[in-house]
Structure formats: C-alpha cells, structure tokens
Amino acid sequence: MITSAAGGLVSFDLATTPLREVNQFLHTGLGQTTQVRIDNPDGAHSIAVGMDAPVQIDIAGNAGYYAAGMNKHASVTVHGNAGPSVAENMMSGTVRVKGFASVAAAASAHGGLLVVEGDAGLRCGISLKGADIVVGGSVGSFSMFMAQAGRLVVCGDAGDALGDSLYEAVIYVRGEVKSLGADARFEPLTESDIAALAALLEQAGLHDSDGKPYEPRSFKRIASARELYHWNVDANQSY
C-alpha cells in the first residue's frame, strides 16, 4: 500500500506491502518524490538497496541485512538498529543508524558518510575504500581490517586488532583501544587531523554525555606503519 502526502512524501507499510514492491518504487517510481517513509520494517533484509536518487528515506524501525547497501545520493535513516552490512558498498550520500549496527557496517564503501549513533559490531569498515564512518559508541574487533582509504571516527572504545592490515585509511578513537592489528600504529594528531575530526563530528551531529561537542584533540590517531606494502623475504613470514 502506498500513501501519498503533501510535500512529496510517500509512505509504505511493510506489514501490507511486499518489500520487492517498495524497492521497485524506489528504483523506478520516485518521480518528484522527495521523501519516503517505510513503516513496520520488522528487520526485513535489503531495504532501500541500490538507491541512485537524492531522496530522504526514513526506515521507521529495525532493519535487517544490507540496509541501504550500494547507496548513491540518497539520505537514509534507520530509526532503530541495523543488521549486518548496513551501507555496504555505499558510493555517496548519507546513511544514519539511530541505534546499533551489526557486523561489517559500511563494508567496502567507496564514498558517502555512515553515522552510527550507538555501537557498531565486528569488522566495522572492513575493506573500506573511501567512505567516512562516525560511530557514537564503540566498535568491535577487527574493525577497519584491510581498509584502503577513508576515515573511521570512534567516540567510544575499540576492540581487538583494530586496523589490521590497514592501507591508507585513518582511524580516530576517543576511548580505549584493546589492541592494534598487524601494521597499525598510533601517530600524533596533526592540525589537519583536528580540522578533519571537527568537520566529521559536526556533520555527524554527535555529542558527549553532557550534550557538548566532542573535543577533537581528545582522539587518538591510528594509521598504517606501511611495513606490509611489499613482501620482505627476510622477514621469515613474521609479520
């Protein structure tokens, strides 16, 4: 069932409308529609995948696997939690999760911004290729594994093996880091880092428990030591 309202808003109720019909509308039927609301998602998988239009999409509840995957141009908000691989392979636009995100958030994302207001699970930003991720809580182990480009900002703590096999991506963590992965290391914050952090935190709209903006200088920078870029036969495979 499609419900139209003034101002270019179209609403769907997944309790009565098949998800395939909703996604087909999002791909081929938007026309002048500027905002779409999806009610009763109830953890359905692949909601609003493959978007290629500058439309606001509000998912009014919890989403399952691959929500807003392959997003391009759209601004998608999950008003709840998101399952594995939210914003997977995102190209541009913005995806916001008001709750928590499961494993592999923004996996292989090339561009755009993912904001997770709660915690993110294991392998957040795995194989990241250029997107930005801002997490208001903590991230699980092996986050940013083999991340090639882009930035991850963690306002809470990070689990084991953070940044394992990192390439040119950069990680900023405000809390504690349980351990770093292979070839990742702490580096001094530069003025460029501070400016970038301030811009990302402002864009994400996240604040500390007192409702104040985070101080960029309170974050730690993690980047690659670049010792794994080339095979070293003398290392005896001890990396």
Short mmCIF file of C-alpha atoms in Angstrom, two decimals:
data_model
loop_
_atom_site.label_atom_id
_atom_site.label_comp_id
_atom_site.label_asym_id
_atom_site.label_seq_id
_atom_site.Cartn_x
_atom_site.Cartn_y
_atom_site.Cartn_z
CA MET A 1 0.00 0.00 0.00
CA ILE A 2 1.33 3.42 -0.96
CA THR A 3 0.17 6.50 0.93
CA SER A 4 0.92 9.87 -0.61
CA ALA A 5 1.03 13.13 1.30
CA ALA A 6 1.72 16.75 0.55
CA GLY A 7 5.29 17.92 0.07
CA GLY A 8 6.49 14.98 -1.96
CA LEU A 9 6.19 12.40 0.84
CA VAL A 10 5.28 8.80 0.07
CA SER A 11 4.72 6.21 2.81
CA PHE A 12 4.83 2.42 2.70
CA ASP A 13 3.76 -0.12 5.29
CA LEU A 14 5.76 -3.34 5.03
CA ALA A 15 3.07 -5.07 7.06
CA THR A 16 0.84 -4.88 3.97
CA THR A 17 3.17 -4.09 1.05
CA PRO A 18 5.86 -6.54 -0.20
CA LEU A 19 9.41 -5.24 0.10
CA ARG A 20 10.02 -6.01 -3.58
CA GLU A 21 7.29 -3.52 -4.48
CA VAL A 22 8.80 -0.88 -2.20
CA ASN A 23 12.29 -1.26 -3.65
CA GLN A 24 10.91 -1.24 -7.19
CA PHE A 25 9.23 2.09 -6.46
CA LEU A 26 12.47 3.47 -5.02
CA HIS A 27 14.33 2.46 -8.18
CA THR A 28 11.84 3.39 -10.89
CA GLY A 29 8.87 5.29 -9.50
CA LEU A 30 10.16 8.21 -7.45
CA GLY A 31 9.31 10.95 -9.94
CA GLN A 32 9.01 14.17 -7.88
CA THR A 33 9.03 12.31 -4.58
CA THR A 34 11.50 13.88 -2.12
CA GLN A 35 10.82 11.80 0.98
CA VAL A 36 9.85 8.17 1.59
CA ARG A 37 8.79 6.64 4.89
CA ILE A 38 8.84 2.87 5.42
CA ASP A 39 6.81 1.66 8.38
CA ASN A 40 6.92 -1.74 10.11
CA PRO A 41 10.25 -2.89 8.65
CA ASP A 42 10.48 -5.59 11.36
CA GLY A 43 14.07 -6.48 10.48
CA ALA A 44 13.44 -7.09 6.78
CA HIS A 45 16.60 -7.52 4.70
CA SER A 46 17.79 -5.34 1.81
CA ILE A 47 15.58 -2.33 2.48
CA ALA A 48 16.37 0.64 0.21
CA VAL A 49 19.30 -1.05 -1.55
CA GLY A 50 20.83 0.31 -4.74
CA MET A 51 19.47 3.85 -4.39
CA ASP A 52 20.51 6.31 -7.09
CA ALA A 53 18.48 9.46 -6.33
CA PRO A 54 18.75 12.38 -3.85
CA VAL A 55 15.77 11.32 -1.75
CA GLN A 56 15.28 11.15 2.02
CA ILE A 57 14.28 7.66 3.20
CA ASP A 58 13.18 7.01 6.77
CA ILE A 59 13.02 3.38 7.90
CA ALA A 60 10.77 3.54 10.97
CA GLY A 61 12.16 0.62 12.96
CA ASN A 62 14.82 -2.06 12.87
CA ALA A 63 16.35 -3.12 9.54
CA GLY A 64 17.94 -6.46 8.66
CA TYR A 65 20.90 -7.31 6.43
CA TYR A 66 22.24 -4.87 3.82
CA ALA A 67 20.02 -1.89 4.61
CA ALA A 68 20.91 0.99 2.26
CA GLY A 69 23.54 -1.16 0.57
CA MET A 70 25.12 0.30 -2.58
CA ASN A 71 23.63 3.68 -1.71
CA LYS A 72 24.22 6.56 -4.11
CA HIS A 73 22.92 10.10 -3.48
CA ALA A 74 20.16 9.14 -1.03
CA SER A 75 19.95 10.08 2.64
CA VAL A 76 18.73 7.03 4.57
CA THR A 77 17.90 6.97 8.28
CA VAL A 78 17.23 3.77 10.20
CA HIS A 79 15.16 4.72 13.25
CA GLY A 80 16.30 1.65 15.15
CA ASN A 81 19.05 -0.94 14.81
CA ALA A 82 20.61 -2.28 11.61
CA GLY A 83 21.72 -5.82 10.83
CA PRO A 84 24.95 -6.91 9.13
CA SER A 85 26.50 -4.82 6.35
CA VAL A 86 24.42 -1.68 6.60
CA ALA A 87 25.58 0.77 3.87
CA GLU A 88 27.69 -1.97 2.30
CA ASN A 89 29.49 -0.73 -0.82
CA MET A 90 27.98 2.76 -0.43
CA MET A 91 29.13 5.18 -3.12
CA SER A 92 27.78 8.53 -1.89
CA GLY A 93 25.01 10.05 0.21
CA THR A 94 24.41 9.58 3.92
CA VAL A 95 23.21 6.63 5.98
CA ARG A 96 22.35 7.13 9.65
CA VAL A 97 21.54 4.41 12.18
CA LYS A 98 19.84 5.81 15.25
CA GLY A 99 20.55 2.65 17.24
CA PHE A 100 23.22 -0.03 16.90
CA ALA A 101 24.81 -1.57 13.79
CA SER A 102 25.78 -5.23 13.49
CA VAL A 103 28.90 -6.66 11.83
CA ALA A 104 30.62 -5.25 8.73
CA ALA A 105 28.99 -1.82 8.73
CA ALA A 106 29.93 0.09 5.55
CA ALA A 107 31.96 -2.84 4.23
CA SER A 108 33.83 -1.84 1.03
CA ALA A 109 32.11 1.56 0.98
CA HIS A 110 33.67 3.88 -1.60
CA GLY A 111 32.16 7.23 -0.55
CA GLY A 112 29.50 8.98 1.46
CA LEU A 113 29.01 9.05 5.23
CA LEU A 114 27.73 6.40 7.64
CA VAL A 115 26.74 7.58 11.11
CA VAL A 116 26.00 5.00 13.81
CA GLU A 117 24.72 6.70 16.92
CA GLY A 118 25.16 3.60 19.08
CA ASP A 119 27.77 0.84 18.91
CA ALA A 120 28.96 -0.99 15.79
CA GLY A 121 29.89 -4.67 15.79
CA LEU A 122 32.85 -6.64 14.47
CA ARG A 123 34.67 -5.59 11.30
CA CYS A 124 33.18 -2.12 11.06
CA GLY A 125 34.60 -0.55 7.89
CA ILE A 126 36.18 -3.77 6.61
CA SER A 127 37.90 -3.16 3.25
CA LEU A 128 36.79 0.48 3.32
CA LYS A 129 37.59 2.21 0.05
CA GLY A 130 36.95 5.89 0.70
CA ALA A 131 33.82 6.49 2.78
CA ASP A 132 33.66 8.14 6.19
CA ILE A 133 32.22 6.38 9.26
CA VAL A 134 31.38 8.06 12.56
CA VAL A 135 30.36 5.82 15.47
CA GLY A 136 28.93 7.40 18.60
CA GLY A 137 29.65 4.34 20.72
CA SER A 138 32.25 1.59 20.44
CA VAL A 139 33.34 -0.76 17.64
CA GLY A 140 34.08 -4.47 17.73
CA SER A 141 37.24 -6.42 16.92
CA PHE A 142 38.93 -6.30 13.53
CA SER A 143 37.30 -3.01 12.62
CA MET A 144 38.84 -1.41 9.51
CA PHE A 145 40.52 -4.70 8.55
CA MET A 146 42.29 -4.11 5.23
CA ALA A 147 40.74 -0.64 4.92
CA GLN A 148 42.27 1.02 1.88
CA ALA A 149 41.00 4.60 2.08
CA GLY A 150 38.57 6.64 4.11
CA ARG A 151 38.19 7.52 7.79
CA LEU A 152 36.64 5.92 10.87
CA VAL A 153 35.84 8.04 13.93
CA VAL A 154 35.02 6.13 17.12
CA CYS A 155 33.71 8.18 20.04
CA GLY A 156 33.85 5.17 22.37
CA ASP A 157 36.24 2.22 22.60
CA ALA A 158 37.65 -0.21 20.03
CA GLY A 159 38.08 -3.99 20.30
CA ASP A 160 40.99 -6.23 19.36
CA ALA A 161 43.07 -5.98 16.18
CA LEU A 162 41.92 -2.50 15.22
CA GLY A 163 43.15 -1.54 11.76
CA ASP A 164 44.70 -4.92 10.98
CA SER A 165 46.49 -4.77 7.58
CA LEU A 166 45.49 -1.12 7.17
CA TYR A 167 46.46 0.73 3.98
CA GLU A 168 45.86 4.49 3.56
CA ALA A 169 42.73 4.76 5.71
CA VAL A 170 42.91 6.61 9.04
CA ILE A 171 41.20 5.80 12.35
CA TYR A 172 40.42 8.17 15.21
CA VAL A 173 39.43 6.74 18.61
CA ARG A 174 38.43 8.74 21.66
CA GLY A 175 38.28 5.85 24.14
CA GLU A 176 40.44 2.81 24.79
CA VAL A 177 41.86 0.52 22.11
CA LYS A 178 42.07 -3.10 23.26
CA SER A 179 44.79 -3.90 20.71
CA LEU A 180 46.05 -2.85 17.30
CA GLY A 181 46.18 -5.21 14.35
CA ALA A 182 49.19 -6.03 12.18
CA ASP A 183 50.95 -2.95 10.80
CA ALA A 184 48.70 -0.45 12.59
CA ARG A 185 50.26 2.13 14.88
CA PHE A 186 49.42 5.22 16.91
CA GLU A 187 50.56 8.51 15.38
CA PRO A 188 50.48 12.12 16.59
CA LEU A 189 47.42 14.18 15.73
CA THR A 190 48.17 16.96 13.27
CA GLU A 191 46.32 20.22 12.78
CA SER A 192 44.88 18.70 9.62
CA ASP A 193 43.55 15.76 11.65
CA ILE A 194 41.96 18.11 14.17
CA ALA A 195 40.23 20.09 11.45
CA ALA A 196 39.02 16.91 9.74
CA LEU A 197 37.71 15.49 13.03
CA ALA A 198 35.86 18.69 13.87
CA ALA A 199 34.18 18.68 10.46
CA LEU A 200 33.19 15.00 10.64
CA LEU A 201 31.83 15.27 14.19
CA GLU A 202 29.82 18.35 13.26
CA GLN A 203 28.45 16.62 10.17
CA ALA A 204 27.51 13.57 12.23
CA GLY A 205 25.84 15.74 14.87
CA LEU A 206 27.11 13.62 17.76
CA HIS A 207 27.79 14.94 21.26
CA ASP A 208 29.18 13.64 24.53
CA SER A 209 27.07 12.54 27.51
CA ASP A 210 26.80 16.17 28.64
CA GLY A 211 25.42 17.21 25.28
CA LYS A 212 28.58 19.07 24.36
CA PRO A 213 30.53 18.68 21.08
CA TYR A 214 33.45 16.28 21.27
CA GLU A 215 36.88 17.86 21.56
CA PRO A 216 38.89 16.69 18.51
CA ARG A 217 42.12 16.79 20.47
CA SER A 218 40.79 14.05 22.77
CA PHE A 219 41.01 11.48 19.96
CA LYS A 220 43.94 9.23 19.10
CA ARG A 221 45.09 8.70 15.52
CA ILE A 222 45.81 5.21 14.15
CA ALA A 223 47.31 4.67 10.71
CA SER A 224 49.43 2.17 8.80
CA ALA A 225 53.14 1.70 9.51
CA ARG A 226 53.41 0.70 5.82
CA GLU A 227 55.60 -2.30 6.56
CA LEU A 228 53.28 -4.75 4.80
CA TYR A 229 53.13 -2.90 1.48
CA HIS A 230 55.83 -5.08 -0.06
CA TRP A 231 56.79 -8.69 0.55
CA ASN A 232 60.00 -8.98 2.54
CA VAL A 233 61.63 -12.38 2.09
CA ASP A 234 63.93 -11.68 5.04
CA ALA A 235 61.00 -11.28 7.44
CA ASN A 236 60.55 -15.09 7.53
CA GLN A 237 56.78 -14.51 7.45
CA SER A 238 56.94 -12.91 10.90
CA TYR A 239 54.55 -10.00 10.46
#
